[in-house]
Amino acid sequence: MNHDANPFAEMIEHPSPKGRSAQLPSWPLAPTHAGLAALACWAGFALVSAMVLGGWSGSIDEAGLLFWRGGALLLPRGPVWLLEAVRDVTALGGVVLRSAFALAGVLALWRLARAAEARALALSIITGWAVEFALKLLVGRDRPVIVPHLTEAGGASFPSGHSFNAALVYLSLALAFAALSPSRAARAALIAAALALSFAIALSRVWLGVHFPTDALAGWLGGSAWAFTAAAIAHRRAMP
């Protein structure tokens, strides 16, 4: 046995999860910035909701659904392959794929010895889903019938569940993993990509005819607002 071995060398080579957590720096979105982004999204969500509940969105919704459609069947314009491409995009906001990405993100954070961030991510997504479900029951809006549905969809229409949960999951993941990079440009790119992807998913719901534009917009704003709010709260709780 080598009695001269330095016990601290083994601790460095094989650090405990607690040690790794203490050594890993973090660059989360500032709570002020997250709070301002959340406030802007909540304000937009409230405005769209007021339009829908007040019955002022009819002309906007109809124009949005018919904007890129034509012919006797009111099908979307464009090549045939575009339909499958849009269905692929909308699938990213479905229950299976978004849940798979969320679970992968939680497990990855846990494996990186960031248990607190993993719990915060899981709690944010679960509570956000519950809020979206409650809003659907509260508003109880029927889905559009003026254009054919090009994918299966059920339940109430407002807000769009795909749009809300896609924004919630992908933006929450982006905010959690952006904090691992010291590069401000990398963090901004990751968050912007999550916003763009979730917005594309929201647009796909209108393109496929299963949601009004206000459904999709309210869902995207609401999901983003919940993710930014959770990020601001999690950051403040983590501060000494």
CSV table of C-alpha atoms in Angstrom, one decimal:
chain,number,residue,atom,x,y,z
A,1,MET,CA,0.0,0.0,0.0
A,2,ASN,CA,1.3,3.4,-0.9
A,3,HIS,CA,1.1,5.5,2.4
A,4,ASP,CA,2.4,8.6,0.6
A,5,ALA,CA,-0.7,8.8,-1.7
A,6,ASN,CA,-2.4,12.2,-1.4
A,7,PRO,CA,-6.0,11.6,-0.4
A,8,PHE,CA,-7.0,14.9,-2.0
A,9,ALA,CA,-5.8,13.7,-5.4
A,10,GLU,CA,-8.5,11.0,-5.4
A,11,MET,CA,-11.1,13.6,-4.4
A,12,ILE,CA,-10.1,15.7,-7.4
A,13,GLU,CA,-10.0,12.8,-9.8
A,14,HIS,CA,-13.3,11.3,-8.5
A,15,PRO,CA,-15.2,14.2,-7.0
A,16,SER,CA,-18.5,13.5,-5.2
A,17,PRO,CA,-21.7,14.8,-6.7
A,18,LYS,CA,-21.8,17.4,-4.0
A,19,GLY,CA,-18.3,18.4,-4.8
A,20,ARG,CA,-19.0,18.6,-8.5
A,21,SER,CA,-22.1,20.8,-7.9
A,22,ALA,CA,-20.0,23.2,-5.8
A,23,GLN,CA,-17.3,23.4,-8.5
A,24,LEU,CA,-19.6,24.0,-11.5
A,25,PRO,CA,-20.2,27.7,-12.1
A,26,SER,CA,-23.5,29.0,-13.4
A,27,TRP,CA,-24.6,31.9,-15.5
A,28,PRO,CA,-28.4,32.0,-15.2
A,29,LEU,CA,-30.6,34.7,-16.7
A,30,ALA,CA,-30.7,37.7,-14.3
A,31,PRO,CA,-34.0,37.7,-12.4
A,32,THR,CA,-34.7,41.2,-13.5
A,33,HIS,CA,-34.4,40.3,-17.1
A,34,ALA,CA,-36.4,37.1,-16.7
A,35,GLY,CA,-39.0,39.1,-14.7
A,36,LEU,CA,-39.3,41.8,-17.4
A,37,ALA,CA,-39.6,39.1,-20.1
A,38,ALA,CA,-42.3,37.3,-18.1
A,39,LEU,CA,-44.2,40.6,-17.5
A,40,ALA,CA,-44.2,41.4,-21.3
A,41,CYS,CA,-45.4,37.9,-22.1
A,42,TRP,CA,-48.1,38.0,-19.4
A,43,ALA,CA,-49.3,41.4,-20.7
A,44,GLY,CA,-49.5,40.0,-24.2
A,45,PHE,CA,-51.4,36.9,-23.0
A,46,ALA,CA,-53.9,39.1,-21.1
A,47,LEU,CA,-54.5,41.2,-24.1
A,48,VAL,CA,-55.2,38.3,-26.4
A,49,SER,CA,-57.3,36.6,-23.8
A,50,ALA,CA,-59.4,39.8,-23.4
A,51,MET,CA,-59.9,39.9,-27.1
A,52,VAL,CA,-61.1,36.3,-27.2
A,53,LEU,CA,-63.3,36.6,-24.1
A,54,GLY,CA,-64.8,39.9,-25.3
A,55,GLY,CA,-65.6,38.5,-28.7
A,56,TRP,CA,-63.3,41.0,-30.5
A,57,SER,CA,-61.0,38.4,-32.2
A,58,GLY,CA,-63.4,37.0,-34.8
A,59,SER,CA,-62.2,39.0,-37.9
A,60,ILE,CA,-58.6,38.5,-36.9
A,61,ASP,CA,-59.0,34.8,-36.4
A,62,GLU,CA,-60.9,34.3,-39.7
A,63,ALA,CA,-58.4,36.3,-41.7
A,64,GLY,CA,-55.5,34.4,-40.1
A,65,LEU,CA,-57.0,31.0,-40.9
A,66,LEU,CA,-57.8,31.9,-44.5
A,67,PHE,CA,-54.6,33.9,-45.2
A,68,TRP,CA,-52.6,31.2,-46.9
A,69,ARG,CA,-55.5,29.0,-48.1
A,70,GLY,CA,-57.3,28.8,-51.4
A,71,GLY,CA,-59.4,26.7,-53.7
A,72,ALA,CA,-62.7,25.2,-53.1
A,73,LEU,CA,-61.5,23.0,-50.3
A,74,LEU,CA,-59.6,25.9,-48.5
A,75,LEU,CA,-56.4,23.9,-48.4
A,76,PRO,CA,-53.1,25.6,-47.6
A,77,ARG,CA,-51.1,26.8,-50.6
A,78,GLY,CA,-47.7,25.3,-51.3
A,79,PRO,CA,-46.2,22.0,-52.4
A,80,VAL,CA,-47.4,18.6,-51.1
A,81,TRP,CA,-44.3,18.0,-49.1
A,82,LEU,CA,-44.9,21.1,-47.1
A,83,LEU,CA,-47.9,19.4,-45.3
A,84,GLU,CA,-45.6,16.6,-43.9
A,85,ALA,CA,-43.0,19.2,-42.9
A,86,VAL,CA,-45.6,21.2,-40.9
A,87,ARG,CA,-46.8,18.0,-39.3
A,88,ASP,CA,-43.3,17.2,-38.3
A,89,VAL,CA,-43.0,20.6,-36.7
A,90,THR,CA,-46.2,20.4,-34.9
A,91,ALA,CA,-45.3,16.9,-33.6
A,92,LEU,CA,-42.5,18.6,-31.6
A,93,GLY,CA,-45.2,20.2,-29.5
A,94,GLY,CA,-47.1,16.9,-28.9
A,95,VAL,CA,-47.2,15.1,-25.6
A,96,VAL,CA,-44.8,12.4,-26.5
A,97,LEU,CA,-41.9,14.4,-27.9
A,98,ARG,CA,-42.0,17.3,-25.6
A,99,SER,CA,-42.3,15.0,-22.6
A,100,ALA,CA,-39.3,13.0,-23.8
A,101,PHE,CA,-37.2,16.2,-24.2
A,102,ALA,CA,-38.3,17.4,-20.8
A,103,LEU,CA,-37.4,14.1,-19.1
A,104,ALA,CA,-34.1,14.1,-20.9
A,105,GLY,CA,-33.4,17.6,-19.7
A,106,VAL,CA,-34.2,16.8,-16.1
A,107,LEU,CA,-32.1,13.6,-16.1
A,108,ALA,CA,-29.2,15.5,-17.7
A,109,LEU,CA,-29.3,18.2,-15.1
A,110,TRP,CA,-29.4,15.6,-12.3
A,111,ARG,CA,-26.4,13.7,-13.8
A,112,LEU,CA,-24.5,17.1,-13.9
A,113,ALA,CA,-25.1,17.3,-10.1
A,114,ARG,CA,-27.6,20.1,-10.5
A,115,ALA,CA,-30.4,18.5,-8.5
A,116,ALA,CA,-32.0,21.9,-7.6
A,117,GLU,CA,-32.1,23.0,-11.2
A,118,ALA,CA,-33.5,19.6,-12.2
A,119,ARG,CA,-36.3,19.8,-9.6
A,120,ALA,CA,-37.1,23.4,-10.6
A,121,LEU,CA,-37.3,22.4,-14.3
A,122,ALA,CA,-39.6,19.5,-13.5
A,123,LEU,CA,-41.8,21.6,-11.2
A,124,SER,CA,-42.0,24.4,-13.8
A,125,ILE,CA,-43.2,22.1,-16.5
A,126,ILE,CA,-45.7,20.1,-14.4
A,127,THR,CA,-47.3,23.2,-12.9
A,128,GLY,CA,-47.4,24.9,-16.3
A,129,TRP,CA,-49.2,22.0,-17.8
A,130,ALA,CA,-51.7,22.1,-15.0
A,131,VAL,CA,-52.3,25.8,-15.6
A,132,GLU,CA,-52.8,25.3,-19.4
A,133,PHE,CA,-55.3,22.5,-18.7
A,134,ALA,CA,-57.2,24.7,-16.3
A,135,LEU,CA,-57.4,27.5,-18.7
A,136,LYS,CA,-58.8,25.2,-21.4
A,137,LEU,CA,-61.6,24.1,-19.0
A,138,LEU,CA,-62.2,27.7,-17.9
A,139,VAL,CA,-62.6,29.2,-21.4
A,140,GLY,CA,-64.0,26.2,-23.2
A,141,ARG,CA,-63.6,27.6,-26.7
A,142,ASP,CA,-64.6,25.4,-29.6
A,143,ARG,CA,-62.1,24.6,-32.3
A,144,PRO,CA,-62.4,26.4,-35.7
A,145,VAL,CA,-64.6,24.7,-38.3
A,146,ILE,CA,-64.3,27.2,-41.2
A,147,VAL,CA,-61.3,25.3,-42.6
A,148,PRO,CA,-60.5,21.5,-42.7
A,149,HIS,CA,-58.4,20.0,-40.0
A,150,LEU,CA,-55.2,18.5,-41.4
A,151,THR,CA,-54.2,16.7,-38.2
A,152,GLU,CA,-56.0,15.1,-35.3
A,153,ALA,CA,-56.9,17.4,-32.5
A,154,GLY,CA,-59.3,17.2,-29.5
A,155,GLY,CA,-60.4,19.1,-26.5
A,156,ALA,CA,-61.0,22.8,-26.1
A,157,SER,CA,-59.2,25.3,-28.3
A,158,PHE,CA,-58.0,28.2,-26.1
A,159,PRO,CA,-55.2,28.3,-25.4
A,160,SER,CA,-53.4,26.0,-27.8
A,161,GLY,CA,-51.9,23.2,-25.7
A,162,HIS,CA,-49.2,22.5,-28.3
A,163,SER,CA,-48.2,26.2,-28.3
A,164,PHE,CA,-48.3,26.7,-24.5
A,165,ASN,CA,-46.4,23.5,-23.6
A,166,ALA,CA,-43.9,23.8,-26.4
A,167,ALA,CA,-42.9,27.3,-25.3
A,168,LEU,CA,-42.9,26.1,-21.7
A,169,VAL,CA,-40.8,23.0,-22.2
A,170,TYR,CA,-38.3,24.2,-24.8
A,171,LEU,CA,-37.8,27.7,-23.3
A,172,SER,CA,-37.4,26.2,-19.8
A,173,LEU,CA,-34.8,23.8,-21.1
A,174,ALA,CA,-33.0,26.6,-22.9
A,175,LEU,CA,-33.0,28.7,-19.8
A,176,ALA,CA,-31.7,25.9,-17.7
A,177,PHE,CA,-28.9,24.8,-20.0
A,178,ALA,CA,-28.0,28.3,-21.1
A,179,ALA,CA,-26.9,28.9,-17.5
A,180,LEU,CA,-24.1,26.3,-18.1
A,181,SER,CA,-22.3,28.5,-20.7
A,182,PRO,CA,-20.2,31.6,-19.8
A,183,SER,CA,-20.7,32.9,-23.3
A,184,ARG,CA,-23.5,35.6,-23.5
A,185,ALA,CA,-23.8,35.0,-27.2
A,186,ALA,CA,-24.3,31.2,-26.7
A,187,ARG,CA,-26.9,31.8,-24.0
A,188,ALA,CA,-28.8,34.3,-26.2
A,189,ALA,CA,-28.7,32.0,-29.2
A,190,LEU,CA,-30.0,29.0,-27.2
A,191,ILE,CA,-32.9,31.1,-25.7
A,192,ALA,CA,-33.7,32.6,-29.1
A,193,ALA,CA,-33.7,29.2,-30.8
A,194,ALA,CA,-36.2,27.9,-28.2
A,195,LEU,CA,-38.5,30.9,-28.7
A,196,ALA,CA,-38.3,30.5,-32.5
A,197,LEU,CA,-38.9,26.8,-32.4
A,198,SER,CA,-41.9,27.1,-30.1
A,199,PHE,CA,-43.3,30.0,-32.2
A,200,ALA,CA,-43.0,27.8,-35.3
A,201,ILE,CA,-45.0,25.1,-33.5
A,202,ALA,CA,-47.6,27.6,-32.6
A,203,LEU,CA,-47.9,28.7,-36.3
A,204,SER,CA,-48.2,25.1,-37.4
A,205,ARG,CA,-51.3,24.7,-35.4
A,206,VAL,CA,-53.0,27.5,-37.3
A,207,TRP,CA,-51.6,26.2,-40.6
A,208,LEU,CA,-53.1,22.8,-39.9
A,209,GLY,CA,-56.5,24.4,-39.2
A,210,VAL,CA,-56.9,23.1,-35.7
A,211,HIS,CA,-56.5,26.4,-33.8
A,212,PHE,CA,-57.4,30.0,-34.3
A,213,PRO,CA,-54.5,32.4,-34.5
A,214,THR,CA,-55.4,33.8,-31.1
A,215,ASP,CA,-55.3,30.3,-29.6
A,216,ALA,CA,-51.8,29.8,-30.8
A,217,LEU,CA,-50.6,33.3,-29.9
A,218,ALA,CA,-52.0,33.1,-26.4
A,219,GLY,CA,-50.6,29.6,-25.9
A,220,TRP,CA,-47.1,30.7,-27.0
A,221,LEU,CA,-47.2,33.8,-24.8
A,222,GLY,CA,-48.6,32.0,-21.8
A,223,GLY,CA,-46.0,29.2,-22.0
A,224,SER,CA,-43.2,31.6,-22.4
A,225,ALA,CA,-44.5,33.7,-19.5
A,226,TRP,CA,-44.6,30.7,-17.2
A,227,ALA,CA,-41.0,29.7,-18.2
A,228,PHE,CA,-39.6,33.1,-17.6
A,229,THR,CA,-41.5,33.5,-14.3
A,230,ALA,CA,-40.2,30.1,-13.1
A,231,ALA,CA,-36.6,31.2,-14.1
A,232,ALA,CA,-36.9,34.4,-12.1
A,233,ILE,CA,-38.3,32.7,-9.0
A,234,ALA,CA,-35.7,29.8,-9.2
A,235,HIS,CA,-32.8,32.3,-9.5
A,236,ARG,CA,-34.0,34.3,-6.5
A,237,ARG,CA,-34.4,31.2,-4.4
A,238,ALA,CA,-30.9,30.1,-5.3
A,239,MET,CA,-29.4,33.4,-4.2
A,240,PRO,CA,-27.8,33.4,-0.7
